[in-house]
C-alpha cells in the first residue's frame, strides 16, 4: 500500500534483484503507476498502468531507473514481487 503523498524517487534496485513484477490489485489512482526513465535525471519515458489486474514486469539493469509516486488523495494497492538471484 502506497499512501497518498508517497514518493520514492528515481532509483535502481540492488544487484540481487533480477527483475520485478508489479500488479495492480485495484483500480489505482491515475498517474500513480511506476515511472521509468533512461537515467535518474531524465524525462519519464514510460508510466505503468493503473487498472486492476494490469501491471508491469521489468528486468533490473543499469538502465531501468524507476520511481513510484502517489500524489493522489487515495491509497495505491499493488502486489510487488521481486525475482531474486540466490547468493552463491
mmCIF file of C-alpha atoms in Angstrom:
data_model
loop_
_atom_site.group_PDB
_atom_site.id
_atom_site.type_symbol
_atom_site.label_atom_id
_atom_site.label_comp_id
_atom_site.label_asym_id
_atom_site.label_seq_id
_atom_site.Cartn_x
_atom_site.Cartn_y
_atom_site.Cartn_z
ATOM 1 C CA UNK A 1 0.000 0.000 0.000
ATOM 2 C CA UNK A 2 1.445 3.345 -1.073
ATOM 3 C CA UNK A 3 -0.236 6.098 0.934
ATOM 4 C CA UNK A 4 -1.204 9.483 -0.540
ATOM 5 C CA UNK A 5 1.907 11.628 -0.992
ATOM 6 C CA UNK A 6 4.241 8.597 -1.220
ATOM 7 C CA UNK A 7 7.324 9.492 -3.267
ATOM 8 C CA UNK A 8 10.140 7.000 -3.809
ATOM 9 C CA UNK A 9 12.470 8.939 -6.088
ATOM 10 C CA UNK A 10 14.249 7.658 -9.162
ATOM 11 C CA UNK A 11 16.470 4.680 -8.296
ATOM 12 C CA UNK A 12 17.913 1.337 -9.342
ATOM 13 C CA UNK A 13 17.266 -1.839 -7.375
ATOM 14 C CA UNK A 14 20.173 -3.670 -5.770
ATOM 15 C CA UNK A 15 22.051 -6.207 -7.867
ATOM 16 C CA UNK A 16 20.469 -9.195 -6.067
ATOM 17 C CA UNK A 17 17.189 -8.365 -7.805
ATOM 18 C CA UNK A 18 16.947 -9.934 -11.266
ATOM 19 C CA UNK A 19 13.545 -8.470 -12.119
ATOM 20 C CA UNK A 20 10.348 -7.089 -10.591
ATOM 21 C CA UNK A 21 6.660 -7.800 -11.217
ATOM 22 C CA UNK A 22 4.169 -5.139 -10.113
ATOM 23 C CA UNK A 23 0.451 -5.999 -10.295
ATOM 24 C CA UNK A 24 -2.401 -3.591 -9.543
ATOM 25 C CA UNK A 25 -4.785 -5.137 -7.005
ATOM 26 C CA UNK A 26 -7.467 -2.456 -7.551
ATOM 27 C CA UNK A 27 -8.067 0.395 -9.969
ATOM 28 C CA UNK A 28 -5.353 2.689 -8.627
ATOM 29 C CA UNK A 29 -5.332 6.488 -8.872
ATOM 30 C CA UNK A 30 -4.463 7.891 -12.306
ATOM 31 C CA UNK A 31 -0.799 8.831 -12.558
ATOM 32 C CA UNK A 32 0.298 6.535 -9.715
ATOM 33 C CA UNK A 33 1.897 3.861 -11.928
ATOM 34 C CA UNK A 34 5.608 3.134 -11.642
ATOM 35 C CA UNK A 35 7.540 5.588 -13.808
ATOM 36 C CA UNK A 36 10.601 4.693 -15.871
ATOM 37 C CA UNK A 37 13.364 6.933 -17.179
ATOM 38 C CA UNK A 38 16.549 6.297 -19.134
ATOM 39 C CA UNK A 39 18.677 7.880 -16.395
ATOM 40 C CA UNK A 40 17.912 9.194 -12.908
ATOM 41 C CA UNK A 41 17.566 12.785 -14.142
ATOM 42 C CA UNK A 42 15.861 12.108 -17.499
ATOM 43 C CA UNK A 43 12.308 12.703 -18.559
ATOM 44 C CA UNK A 44 9.857 9.889 -17.915
ATOM 45 C CA UNK A 45 9.766 7.517 -20.901
ATOM 46 C CA UNK A 46 7.031 5.175 -19.591
ATOM 47 C CA UNK A 47 4.435 5.194 -16.821
ATOM 48 C CA UNK A 48 2.974 1.885 -15.691
ATOM 49 C CA UNK A 49 -0.726 1.147 -15.976
ATOM 50 C CA UNK A 50 -3.076 1.659 -13.036
ATOM 51 C CA UNK A 51 -6.088 -0.536 -13.889
ATOM 52 C CA UNK A 52 -6.911 -3.551 -11.695
ATOM 53 C CA UNK A 53 -5.164 -6.767 -12.871
ATOM 54 C CA UNK A 54 -2.737 -4.837 -15.098
ATOM 55 C CA UNK A 55 0.893 -4.410 -14.270
ATOM 56 C CA UNK A 56 4.461 -4.365 -15.425
ATOM 57 C CA UNK A 57 7.479 -6.671 -15.315
ATOM 58 C CA UNK A 58 10.937 -5.244 -15.767
ATOM 59 C CA UNK A 59 14.440 -6.596 -15.696
ATOM 60 C CA UNK A 60 16.820 -4.977 -13.248
ATOM 61 C CA UNK A 61 19.579 -3.420 -15.339
ATOM 62 C CA UNK A 62 21.705 -0.299 -15.149
ATOM 63 C CA UNK A 63 19.156 1.345 -17.458
ATOM 64 C CA UNK A 64 15.902 0.628 -15.627
ATOM 65 C CA UNK A 65 15.746 3.739 -13.460
ATOM 66 C CA UNK A 66 12.290 3.889 -11.912
ATOM 67 C CA UNK A 67 10.265 5.850 -9.361
ATOM 68 C CA UNK A 68 6.997 5.418 -7.514
ATOM 69 C CA UNK A 69 4.863 8.444 -6.750
ATOM 70 C CA UNK A 70 1.330 8.583 -5.428
ATOM 71 C CA UNK A 71 0.381 12.240 -5.479
ATOM 72 C CA UNK A 72 -3.345 11.441 -5.265
ATOM 73 C CA UNK A 73 -5.523 11.523 -2.154
ATOM 74 C CA UNK A 74 -6.145 7.733 -2.292
ATOM 75 C CA UNK A 75 -4.031 4.693 -1.408
ATOM 76 C CA UNK A 76 -2.302 2.745 -4.188
ATOM 77 C CA UNK A 77 -2.607 -1.039 -3.749
ATOM 78 C CA UNK A 78 -0.159 -3.236 -5.630
ATOM 79 C CA UNK A 79 1.443 -6.654 -5.374
ATOM 80 C CA UNK A 80 5.219 -6.262 -5.578
ATOM 81 C CA UNK A 81 7.119 -9.423 -6.489
ATOM 82 C CA UNK A 82 10.910 -9.161 -6.740
ATOM 83 C CA UNK A 83 12.636 -12.032 -8.554
ATOM 84 C CA UNK A 84 15.967 -12.557 -6.857
ATOM 85 C CA UNK A 85 19.250 -14.137 -7.686
ATOM 86 C CA UNK A 86 20.263 -16.588 -4.957
ATOM 87 C CA UNK A 87 23.593 -15.841 -3.263
ATOM 88 C CA UNK A 88 26.450 -18.117 -4.226
#
